[in-house]
Amino acid sequence: LLVKGYLPQAISASGALPSLFGPVEIDGQLLIDGGVTNNYPIDEVRRMGADIIIGVDVQDSLISRESLRSAIDVLVQINNYRTINDMLLKREKTDIYIHPNIKDFSVISFNRGGDIIKAGNQEAQKFISDFKLLASKQKQTEKVPVKKISSDSLTIQEVKISGNEAYTRSYILGKLKLKPPTETSYAKFNEGLNNLSATGNFKQINYYLDENEEEEKILNIELQENQIRNLLRFAVHYDDLYKSAALLNFTRKRLIQKNDIVSFDLILGDNIRYNFDYYIDQGYYWSFGVKSRYNSFKKNVRFALFPPETVEDISSVANIELRHEDFTNQIYVQTLFQQIYSLGLGVEHKHLKFKSETLIAEDPTSATVFENTNYYSAFGNLKLDSRDNKYFPKKGVFFEGNFNFYALASGLNENFEEFSIARASLGYAFSPSQNLAFNINAEGGFKIGGEETATLDFFVGGYGYKPINNFIHLFGYDALNLRGDTYLKTALRMDYRFYRKTYVSTVANIANVGDRLFESKGWIDRIPHRGYAVGLASDTFIGPIELFYSYSTETTQSQFYVSLGFWF
């Protein structure tokens, strides 16, 4: 029994259910959930000197074989089988026995805390007279005044960190988004702690606040680092652009120095791809990264998007099968700006190749090449993301701004001239009720110069794939259906949760896509592209599973979108 020490650490140990959470080390001992051996320690409490025992029984009953649907269900069933008979004896030893209705909850109902408390309160109300009688017999003592928190702000003068051997102080403060001395809110402070925990680099994160002689707050953080450095992960995905894919990811932490991480994705399926990422995270200081990717797919597109100058008679060609290949390499630096924004600067090499075999039927080994050029650019980006979920956000703000300056090119595009591309996206999510969420998004982009380089324009349409370059989602249209050097788009999405993590979703989006839109008032007076969608979506362990039916009032045509798993 834990009768002294650091309360949050003791609570963590008490909830360390095997197979769900790792054991918690306290004073050199590895501790797990005490309910594994004794989930109702009434005899131990009596020996500690208790006269009256109020017991709350949250023991699950045994369930049928048909209801055992997961490994967690089996583990809980095994434990309940052993302890359920013990409860019959312990119940008789309890002075006030409270047994709330918990049949709708399980040991992993973490997102239903409010409902669980409500169930306990309803059952406890039946014993209110017993509580009042018991209170009247208590010895009256002087109440200790409680210092109330008058505001939601927290001023931290100093941060002391212990237990960090493999990760630097700057890395930890960067994840916490703290740069003392600083003033923050309790909500943002908790977000920083969750952010540090989400790295998976620490088995335990304990903290407490002290005061110095000037009554200024000192944050003490005690860490236990996770010694696991290698990770091997798998994922699957399907969408209408890349089709089926299986991902194999290898991640290595602390490869060359502290704070670094290297990740490699090999994607096999209908289209072979890869992603490589090496990053040295220095928190608030300038961090350094290297990225490389190869991306390819085949897509039936409108021929008007890529008219080849080498083909004379194309009047009968409406659509072609386009082979798209993208090989991109980046070297960049990144830092935290104003404690909330991620600011990045870098240089990029991009090789684009677009080709099609549709136009040369007499020679099946040949292909018409639309693009085969190396582009060299400098870029900058600014990003803020406070959403609680990337795919189904219920609250938070998202902003991302990107700017690329293309300075050089070599290859097929012999008429290349310098040009720039700017793009920004702003989103806001809110929930008027527990099961209903709205997500509002507005975005746009434009190109300055580079009229002869259409392959880096904005390609708009489709949904469910991971966008690269200047690909933009738009319900009601097929992927890559629209092209222009300028675009504007607004979207409103509503997700209604009707069962656990399953939603009915509706979307309305409008867009204007074309060349040099800002040279006239057409971008305001006329919005030609409108799409609407309704579908079912579920947030699963493999990622979002979504099925949408969409309709465009412009083309009067409908589209189905299927997306399975995390986007990659």
PDB file of C-alpha atoms in Angstrom, residues 151-416:
ATOM      1  CA  SER A 151      -7.007  33.079 -12.810  1.00  0.00           C
ATOM      2  CA  ASP A 152      -6.114  30.536 -15.452  1.00  0.00           C
ATOM      3  CA  SER A 153      -2.614  31.935 -15.877  1.00  0.00           C
ATOM      4  CA  LEU A 154       0.561  30.348 -14.562  1.00  0.00           C
ATOM      5  CA  THR A 155       3.823  32.275 -14.337  1.00  0.00           C
ATOM      6  CA  ILE A 156       6.886  30.021 -14.346  1.00  0.00           C
ATOM      7  CA  GLN A 157      10.123  31.705 -13.356  1.00  0.00           C
ATOM      8  CA  GLU A 158      12.418  28.690 -13.656  1.00  0.00           C
ATOM      9  CA  VAL A 159      12.337  25.084 -14.887  1.00  0.00           C
ATOM     10  CA  LYS A 160      14.472  22.392 -13.257  1.00  0.00           C
ATOM     11  CA  ILE A 161      14.834  19.107 -15.146  1.00  0.00           C
ATOM     12  CA  SER A 162      16.316  15.869 -13.820  1.00  0.00           C
ATOM     13  CA  GLY A 163      16.672  12.383 -15.264  1.00  0.00           C
ATOM     14  CA  ASN A 164      17.444  13.498 -18.823  1.00  0.00           C
ATOM     15  CA  GLU A 165      20.596  11.846 -20.097  1.00  0.00           C
ATOM     16  CA  ALA A 166      19.866  11.202 -23.779  1.00  0.00           C
ATOM     17  CA  TYR A 167      17.742  14.303 -24.422  1.00  0.00           C
ATOM     18  CA  THR A 168      18.891  17.871 -23.932  1.00  0.00           C
ATOM     19  CA  ARG A 169      17.218  20.588 -21.928  1.00  0.00           C
ATOM     20  CA  SER A 170      16.426  22.601 -25.073  1.00  0.00           C
ATOM     21  CA  TYR A 171      14.674  19.584 -26.613  1.00  0.00           C
ATOM     22  CA  ILE A 172      12.469  19.086 -23.545  1.00  0.00           C
ATOM     23  CA  LEU A 173      11.575  22.775 -23.223  1.00  0.00           C
ATOM     24  CA  GLY A 174      10.773  22.866 -26.933  1.00  0.00           C
ATOM     25  CA  LYS A 175       8.298  20.002 -26.591  1.00  0.00           C
ATOM     26  CA  LEU A 176       6.768  21.669 -23.525  1.00  0.00           C
ATOM     27  CA  LYS A 177       6.673  24.974 -25.436  1.00  0.00           C
ATOM     28  CA  LEU A 178       8.092  26.730 -22.390  1.00  0.00           C
ATOM     29  CA  LYS A 179      10.824  29.344 -22.424  1.00  0.00           C
ATOM     30  CA  PRO A 180      11.198  30.606 -18.839  1.00  0.00           C
ATOM     31  CA  PRO A 181      10.523  33.044 -17.428  1.00  0.00           C
ATOM     32  CA  THR A 182       7.124  32.851 -19.093  1.00  0.00           C
ATOM     33  CA  GLU A 183       3.413  33.144 -18.443  1.00  0.00           C
ATOM     34  CA  THR A 184       1.139  30.420 -19.753  1.00  0.00           C
ATOM     35  CA  SER A 185      -2.333  29.023 -19.157  1.00  0.00           C
ATOM     36  CA  TYR A 186      -2.992  25.729 -17.412  1.00  0.00           C
ATOM     37  CA  ALA A 187      -4.566  24.406 -20.618  1.00  0.00           C
ATOM     38  CA  LYS A 188      -1.453  25.217 -22.676  1.00  0.00           C
ATOM     39  CA  PHE A 189       0.746  23.792 -19.939  1.00  0.00           C
ATOM     40  CA  ASN A 190      -1.156  20.495 -20.120  1.00  0.00           C
ATOM     41  CA  GLU A 191      -0.879  20.537 -23.916  1.00  0.00           C
ATOM     42  CA  GLY A 192       2.883  20.847 -23.566  1.00  0.00           C
ATOM     43  CA  LEU A 193       3.024  17.896 -21.168  1.00  0.00           C
ATOM     44  CA  ASN A 194       0.922  15.808 -23.554  1.00  0.00           C
ATOM     45  CA  ASN A 195       3.220  16.841 -26.393  1.00  0.00           C
ATOM     46  CA  LEU A 196       6.287  15.695 -24.438  1.00  0.00           C
ATOM     47  CA  SER A 197       4.592  12.413 -23.538  1.00  0.00           C
ATOM     48  CA  ALA A 198       3.539  11.800 -27.157  1.00  0.00           C
ATOM     49  CA  THR A 199       7.182  11.570 -28.246  1.00  0.00           C
ATOM     50  CA  GLY A 200       7.360   8.146 -26.586  1.00  0.00           C
ATOM     51  CA  ASN A 201      10.839   8.998 -25.318  1.00  0.00           C
ATOM     52  CA  PHE A 202       9.934   8.935 -21.627  1.00  0.00           C
ATOM     53  CA  LYS A 203       8.470   6.168 -19.479  1.00  0.00           C
ATOM     54  CA  GLN A 204       7.525   8.583 -16.718  1.00  0.00           C
ATOM     55  CA  ILE A 205       7.044  12.338 -16.543  1.00  0.00           C
ATOM     56  CA  ASN A 206       6.547  13.658 -13.012  1.00  0.00           C
ATOM     57  CA  TYR A 207       6.346  17.333 -12.158  1.00  0.00           C
ATOM     58  CA  TYR A 208       5.515  19.617  -9.258  1.00  0.00           C
ATOM     59  CA  LEU A 209       5.612  23.342  -8.542  1.00  0.00           C
ATOM     60  CA  ASP A 210       7.750  24.982  -5.865  1.00  0.00           C
ATOM     61  CA  GLU A 211       8.207  28.590  -4.846  1.00  0.00           C
ATOM     62  CA  ASN A 212      11.456  30.446  -4.287  1.00  0.00           C
ATOM     63  CA  GLU A 213      12.050  33.101  -1.649  1.00  0.00           C
ATOM     64  CA  GLU A 214      10.344  35.695  -3.847  1.00  0.00           C
ATOM     65  CA  GLU A 215       7.276  33.386  -4.084  1.00  0.00           C
ATOM     66  CA  GLU A 216       7.942  32.823  -7.789  1.00  0.00           C
ATOM     67  CA  LYS A 217       6.925  29.497  -9.309  1.00  0.00           C
ATOM     68  CA  ILE A 218       9.621  26.911 -10.050  1.00  0.00           C
ATOM     69  CA  LEU A 219       8.626  23.936 -12.202  1.00  0.00           C
ATOM     70  CA  ASN A 220      10.425  20.708 -11.272  1.00  0.00           C
ATOM     71  CA  ILE A 221      10.311  17.911 -13.859  1.00  0.00           C
ATOM     72  CA  GLU A 222      11.541  14.397 -13.078  1.00  0.00           C
ATOM     73  CA  LEU A 223      11.954  12.138 -16.103  1.00  0.00           C
ATOM     74  CA  GLN A 224      12.583   8.468 -16.735  1.00  0.00           C
ATOM     75  CA  GLU A 225      13.783   7.965 -20.285  1.00  0.00           C
ATOM     76  CA  ASN A 226      12.583   5.159 -22.506  1.00  0.00           C
ATOM     77  CA  GLN A 227      15.514   3.009 -23.585  1.00  0.00           C
ATOM     78  CA  ILE A 228      13.785   1.752 -26.745  1.00  0.00           C
ATOM     79  CA  ARG A 229      15.566   3.292 -29.738  1.00  0.00           C
ATOM     80  CA  ASN A 230      14.390   1.170 -32.676  1.00  0.00           C
ATOM     81  CA  LEU A 231      10.796   0.994 -33.881  1.00  0.00           C
ATOM     82  CA  LEU A 232       9.303  -1.113 -36.666  1.00  0.00           C
ATOM     83  CA  ARG A 233       5.760  -0.224 -37.696  1.00  0.00           C
ATOM     84  CA  PHE A 234       3.266  -1.258 -40.351  1.00  0.00           C
ATOM     85  CA  ALA A 235       0.304   0.506 -41.931  1.00  0.00           C
ATOM     86  CA  VAL A 236      -2.145   0.006 -44.785  1.00  0.00           C
ATOM     87  CA  HIS A 237      -4.032   2.502 -46.905  1.00  0.00           C
ATOM     88  CA  TYR A 238      -6.338   2.806 -49.876  1.00  0.00           C
ATOM     89  CA  ASP A 239      -7.521   5.873 -51.767  1.00  0.00           C
ATOM     90  CA  ASP A 240      -8.727   6.642 -55.273  1.00  0.00           C
ATOM     91  CA  LEU A 241      -5.422   8.187 -56.414  1.00  0.00           C
ATOM     92  CA  TYR A 242      -2.639   5.974 -55.046  1.00  0.00           C
ATOM     93  CA  LYS A 243      -4.876   2.884 -54.770  1.00  0.00           C
ATOM     94  CA  SER A 244      -3.824   0.134 -52.338  1.00  0.00           C
ATOM     95  CA  ALA A 245      -0.613   0.471 -50.346  1.00  0.00           C
ATOM     96  CA  ALA A 246       1.218  -1.162 -47.451  1.00  0.00           C
ATOM     97  CA  LEU A 247       3.770   0.833 -45.468  1.00  0.00           C
ATOM     98  CA  LEU A 248       6.799  -0.496 -43.615  1.00  0.00           C
ATOM     99  CA  ASN A 249       8.386   2.110 -41.332  1.00  0.00           C
ATOM    100  CA  PHE A 250      11.729   1.856 -39.554  1.00  0.00           C
ATOM    101  CA  THR A 251      12.554   4.532 -36.983  1.00  0.00           C
ATOM    102  CA  ARG A 252      15.826   4.942 -35.105  1.00  0.00           C
ATOM    103  CA  LYS A 253      16.225   7.421 -32.259  1.00  0.00           C
ATOM    104  CA  ARG A 254      19.568   8.922 -31.249  1.00  0.00           C
ATOM    105  CA  LEU A 255      21.317   7.627 -34.357  1.00  0.00           C
ATOM    106  CA  ILE A 256      24.252  10.059 -34.419  1.00  0.00           C
ATOM    107  CA  GLN A 257      23.684  12.415 -31.513  1.00  0.00           C
ATOM    108  CA  LYS A 258      21.202  13.347 -28.810  1.00  0.00           C
ATOM    109  CA  ASN A 259      17.770  14.538 -29.928  1.00  0.00           C
ATOM    110  CA  ASP A 260      18.031  13.159 -33.466  1.00  0.00           C
ATOM    111  CA  ILE A 261      15.649  10.740 -35.145  1.00  0.00           C
ATOM    112  CA  VAL A 262      15.722   9.027 -38.526  1.00  0.00           C
ATOM    113  CA  SER A 263      12.647   7.555 -40.189  1.00  0.00           C
ATOM    114  CA  PHE A 264      12.277   5.588 -43.426  1.00  0.00           C
ATOM    115  CA  ASP A 265       8.982   4.562 -45.045  1.00  0.00           C
ATOM    116  CA  LEU A 266       8.890   1.943 -47.780  1.00  0.00           C
ATOM    117  CA  ILE A 267       5.482   1.930 -49.457  1.00  0.00           C
ATOM    118  CA  LEU A 268       4.553  -1.056 -51.606  1.00  0.00           C
ATOM    119  CA  GLY A 269       1.386  -1.648 -53.586  1.00  0.00           C
ATOM    120  CA  ASP A 270      -0.091  -0.301 -56.795  1.00  0.00           C
ATOM    121  CA  ASN A 271       2.486   2.514 -56.701  1.00  0.00           C
ATOM    122  CA  ILE A 272       5.931   2.171 -55.122  1.00  0.00           C
ATOM    123  CA  ARG A 273       7.014   5.132 -52.990  1.00  0.00           C
ATOM    124  CA  TYR A 274       9.366   6.009 -50.158  1.00  0.00           C
ATOM    125  CA  ASN A 275       9.873   8.737 -47.540  1.00  0.00           C
ATOM    126  CA  PHE A 276      13.110   9.478 -45.660  1.00  0.00           C
ATOM    127  CA  ASP A 277      13.401  11.968 -42.804  1.00  0.00           C
ATOM    128  CA  TYR A 278      16.365  12.821 -40.580  1.00  0.00           C
ATOM    129  CA  TYR A 279      15.847  15.496 -37.923  1.00  0.00           C
ATOM    130  CA  ILE A 280      17.924  16.939 -35.079  1.00  0.00           C
ATOM    131  CA  ASP A 281      15.446  18.541 -32.683  1.00  0.00           C
ATOM    132  CA  GLN A 282      16.921  21.450 -30.708  1.00  0.00           C
ATOM    133  CA  GLY A 283      13.640  22.841 -29.376  1.00  0.00           C
ATOM    134  CA  TYR A 284      13.688  26.648 -29.331  1.00  0.00           C
ATOM    135  CA  TYR A 285      17.086  26.698 -30.997  1.00  0.00           C
ATOM    136  CA  TRP A 286      17.431  26.146 -34.733  1.00  0.00           C
ATOM    137  CA  SER A 287      16.889  22.478 -35.529  1.00  0.00           C
ATOM    138  CA  PHE A 288      18.251  20.761 -38.645  1.00  0.00           C
ATOM    139  CA  GLY A 289      16.561  18.309 -40.992  1.00  0.00           C
ATOM    140  CA  VAL A 290      16.956  16.393 -44.250  1.00  0.00           C
ATOM    141  CA  LYS A 291      14.024  14.957 -46.199  1.00  0.00           C
ATOM    142  CA  SER A 292      13.784  12.844 -49.322  1.00  0.00           C
ATOM    143  CA  ARG A 293      10.824  11.239 -51.052  1.00  0.00           C
ATOM    144  CA  TYR A 294       9.867   9.434 -54.220  1.00  0.00           C
ATOM    145  CA  ASN A 295       6.217   9.536 -55.225  1.00  0.00           C
ATOM    146  CA  SER A 296       4.470   8.028 -58.239  1.00  0.00           C
ATOM    147  CA  PHE A 297       0.996   7.183 -59.479  1.00  0.00           C
ATOM    148  CA  LYS A 298      -1.048   6.664 -62.637  1.00  0.00           C
ATOM    149  CA  LYS A 299      -4.216   8.664 -63.204  1.00  0.00           C
ATOM    150  CA  ASN A 300      -6.704   9.114 -66.013  1.00  0.00           C
ATOM    151  CA  VAL A 301      -6.875  12.914 -66.446  1.00  0.00           C
ATOM    152  CA  ARG A 302      -8.269  15.457 -68.871  1.00  0.00           C
ATOM    153  CA  PHE A 303      -5.816  15.897 -71.735  1.00  0.00           C
ATOM    154  CA  ALA A 304      -6.346  19.669 -71.687  1.00  0.00           C
ATOM    155  CA  LEU A 305      -4.315  19.833 -68.484  1.00  0.00           C
ATOM    156  CA  PHE A 306      -1.124  18.793 -70.321  1.00  0.00           C
ATOM    157  CA  PRO A 307      -1.300  19.618 -74.061  1.00  0.00           C
ATOM    158  CA  PRO A 308       1.927  18.322 -75.683  1.00  0.00           C
ATOM    159  CA  GLU A 309       3.411  20.565 -78.344  1.00  0.00           C
ATOM    160  CA  THR A 310       4.892  17.553 -80.151  1.00  0.00           C
ATOM    161  CA  VAL A 311       1.525  16.030 -81.128  1.00  0.00           C
ATOM    162  CA  GLU A 312      -0.305  17.652 -84.020  1.00  0.00           C
ATOM    163  CA  ASP A 313      -3.657  15.861 -84.267  1.00  0.00           C
ATOM    164  CA  ILE A 314      -5.190  15.679 -80.795  1.00  0.00           C
ATOM    165  CA  SER A 315      -8.743  16.719 -81.560  1.00  0.00           C
ATOM    166  CA  SER A 316     -10.087  13.259 -80.713  1.00  0.00           C
ATOM    167  CA  VAL A 317      -8.238  12.951 -77.398  1.00  0.00           C
ATOM    168  CA  ALA A 318     -10.273  13.797 -74.303  1.00  0.00           C
ATOM    169  CA  ASN A 319      -8.485  11.869 -71.547  1.00  0.00           C
ATOM    170  CA  ILE A 320      -5.077  10.288 -71.142  1.00  0.00           C
ATOM    171  CA  GLU A 321      -3.490   7.993 -68.588  1.00  0.00           C
ATOM    172  CA  LEU A 322      -0.862  10.140 -66.930  1.00  0.00           C
ATOM    173  CA  ARG A 323       2.181   8.679 -65.182  1.00  0.00           C
ATOM    174  CA  HIS A 324       3.300  11.111 -62.473  1.00  0.00           C
ATOM    175  CA  GLU A 325       6.732  10.822 -60.818  1.00  0.00           C
ATOM    176  CA  ASP A 326       8.077  13.153 -58.148  1.00  0.00           C
ATOM    177  CA  PHE A 327      11.539  12.943 -56.568  1.00  0.00           C
ATOM    178  CA  THR A 328      12.080  15.644 -53.925  1.00  0.00           C
ATOM    179  CA  ASN A 329      14.986  16.377 -51.560  1.00  0.00           C
ATOM    180  CA  GLN A 330      15.097  19.081 -48.881  1.00  0.00           C
ATOM    181  CA  ILE A 331      17.640  20.488 -46.440  1.00  0.00           C
ATOM    182  CA  TYR A 332      16.093  22.809 -43.877  1.00  0.00           C
ATOM    183  CA  VAL A 333      16.288  24.436 -40.463  1.00  0.00           C
ATOM    184  CA  GLN A 334      13.349  24.899 -38.121  1.00  0.00           C
ATOM    185  CA  THR A 335      12.554  26.586 -34.829  1.00  0.00           C
ATOM    186  CA  LEU A 336       9.656  27.530 -32.566  1.00  0.00           C
ATOM    187  CA  PHE A 337       8.478  31.116 -33.023  1.00  0.00           C
ATOM    188  CA  GLN A 338       6.511  32.920 -30.307  1.00  0.00           C
ATOM    189  CA  GLN A 339       6.301  29.547 -28.476  1.00  0.00           C
ATOM    190  CA  ILE A 340       3.464  28.334 -30.737  1.00  0.00           C
ATOM    191  CA  TYR A 341       4.517  28.656 -34.389  1.00  0.00           C
ATOM    192  CA  SER A 342       6.843  26.295 -36.230  1.00  0.00           C
ATOM    193  CA  LEU A 343       9.068  28.328 -38.563  1.00  0.00           C
ATOM    194  CA  GLY A 344      11.102  26.577 -41.258  1.00  0.00           C
ATOM    195  CA  LEU A 345      13.577  27.699 -43.946  1.00  0.00           C
ATOM    196  CA  GLY A 346      15.367  25.544 -46.491  1.00  0.00           C
ATOM    197  CA  VAL A 347      16.421  24.647 -50.012  1.00  0.00           C
ATOM    198  CA  GLU A 348      14.841  22.038 -52.261  1.00  0.00           C
ATOM    199  CA  HIS A 349      15.605  19.950 -55.316  1.00  0.00           C
ATOM    200  CA  LYS A 350      12.595  18.537 -57.150  1.00  0.00           C
ATOM    201  CA  HIS A 351      12.566  16.309 -60.222  1.00  0.00           C
ATOM    202  CA  LEU A 352       9.192  16.047 -61.950  1.00  0.00           C
ATOM    203  CA  LYS A 353       8.372  13.624 -64.741  1.00  0.00           C
ATOM    204  CA  PHE A 354       4.962  13.418 -66.422  1.00  0.00           C
ATOM    205  CA  LYS A 355       4.431  11.000 -69.276  1.00  0.00           C
ATOM    206  CA  SER A 356       1.692   9.070 -71.057  1.00  0.00           C
ATOM    207  CA  GLU A 357       1.541   6.122 -73.431  1.00  0.00           C
ATOM    208  CA  THR A 358      -2.018   6.926 -74.514  1.00  0.00           C
ATOM    209  CA  LEU A 359      -1.075   9.075 -77.506  1.00  0.00           C
ATOM    210  CA  ILE A 360       1.358   6.718 -79.272  1.00  0.00           C
ATOM    211  CA  ALA A 361      -0.542   3.511 -79.882  1.00  0.00           C
ATOM    212  CA  GLU A 362       1.670   2.262 -82.723  1.00  0.00           C
ATOM    213  CA  ASP A 363       4.680   1.962 -80.421  1.00  0.00           C
ATOM    214  CA  PRO A 364       3.638   0.602 -77.010  1.00  0.00           C
ATOM    215  CA  THR A 365       7.208   0.901 -75.702  1.00  0.00           C
ATOM    216  CA  SER A 366       7.248   4.672 -76.263  1.00  0.00           C
ATOM    217  CA  ALA A 367       5.645   7.445 -74.266  1.00  0.00           C
ATOM    218  CA  THR A 368       4.813  11.108 -74.692  1.00  0.00           C
ATOM    219  CA  VAL A 369       6.769  13.067 -72.092  1.00  0.00           C
ATOM    220  CA  PHE A 370       5.137  16.268 -70.846  1.00  0.00           C
ATOM    221  CA  GLU A 371       7.637  17.079 -68.135  1.00  0.00           C
ATOM    222  CA  ASN A 372      11.128  15.883 -67.222  1.00  0.00           C
ATOM    223  CA  THR A 373      12.825  18.696 -65.332  1.00  0.00           C
ATOM    224  CA  ASN A 374      14.903  19.334 -62.207  1.00  0.00           C
ATOM    225  CA  TYR A 375      13.770  22.391 -60.231  1.00  0.00           C
ATOM    226  CA  TYR A 376      15.836  24.138 -57.545  1.00  0.00           C
ATOM    227  CA  SER A 377      14.173  26.426 -55.023  1.00  0.00           C
ATOM    228  CA  ALA A 378      14.360  28.085 -51.620  1.00  0.00           C
ATOM    229  CA  PHE A 379      11.367  27.847 -49.315  1.00  0.00           C
ATOM    230  CA  GLY A 380       9.922  29.021 -46.037  1.00  0.00           C
ATOM    231  CA  ASN A 381       6.928  27.898 -44.009  1.00  0.00           C
ATOM    232  CA  LEU A 382       5.054  28.892 -40.874  1.00  0.00           C
ATOM    233  CA  LYS A 383       2.702  26.486 -39.102  1.00  0.00           C
ATOM    234  CA  LEU A 384       0.384  26.447 -36.091  1.00  0.00           C
ATOM    235  CA  ASP A 385      -1.733  23.427 -35.161  1.00  0.00           C
ATOM    236  CA  SER A 386      -3.697  23.258 -31.903  1.00  0.00           C
ATOM    237  CA  ARG A 387      -6.343  20.790 -33.120  1.00  0.00           C
ATOM    238  CA  ASP A 388      -7.068  17.855 -30.839  1.00  0.00           C
ATOM    239  CA  ASN A 389      -7.318  15.436 -33.785  1.00  0.00           C
ATOM    240  CA  LYS A 390      -5.929  15.722 -37.308  1.00  0.00           C
ATOM    241  CA  TYR A 391      -8.778  13.915 -39.067  1.00  0.00           C
ATOM    242  CA  PHE A 392     -11.780  14.504 -36.761  1.00  0.00           C
ATOM    243  CA  PRO A 393     -11.016  17.684 -34.786  1.00  0.00           C
ATOM    244  CA  LYS A 394     -13.481  18.887 -32.173  1.00  0.00           C
ATOM    245  CA  LYS A 395     -11.567  22.007 -31.204  1.00  0.00           C
ATOM    246  CA  GLY A 396      -8.484  23.957 -32.169  1.00  0.00           C
ATOM    247  CA  VAL A 397      -6.963  26.215 -34.792  1.00  0.00           C
ATOM    248  CA  PHE A 398      -4.825  25.337 -37.791  1.00  0.00           C
ATOM    249  CA  PHE A 399      -2.698  27.679 -39.899  1.00  0.00           C
ATOM    250  CA  GLU A 400      -0.050  26.924 -42.492  1.00  0.00           C
ATOM    251  CA  GLY A 401       1.697  29.311 -44.849  1.00  0.00           C
ATOM    252  CA  ASN A 402       4.236  28.283 -47.507  1.00  0.00           C
ATOM    253  CA  PHE A 403       6.405  30.229 -49.928  1.00  0.00           C
ATOM    254  CA  ASN A 404       8.692  28.799 -52.637  1.00  0.00           C
ATOM    255  CA  PHE A 405      11.063  30.707 -54.900  1.00  0.00           C
ATOM    256  CA  TYR A 406      12.117  28.630 -57.916  1.00  0.00           C
ATOM    257  CA  ALA A 407      15.458  29.980 -59.107  1.00  0.00           C
ATOM    258  CA  LEU A 408      16.930  27.336 -61.430  1.00  0.00           C
ATOM    259  CA  ALA A 409      15.839  24.446 -63.633  1.00  0.00           C
ATOM    260  CA  SER A 410      17.459  21.907 -65.926  1.00  0.00           C
ATOM    261  CA  GLY A 411      15.897  19.417 -68.299  1.00  0.00           C
ATOM    262  CA  LEU A 412      12.902  19.454 -70.616  1.00  0.00           C
ATOM    263  CA  ASN A 413      11.616  22.865 -69.502  1.00  0.00           C
ATOM    264  CA  GLU A 414      14.053  24.927 -71.594  1.00  0.00           C
ATOM    265  CA  ASN A 415      11.888  28.063 -71.373  1.00  0.00           C
ATOM    266  CA  PHE A 416      12.101  28.199 -67.590  1.00  0.00           C
TER     267      PHE A 416
END
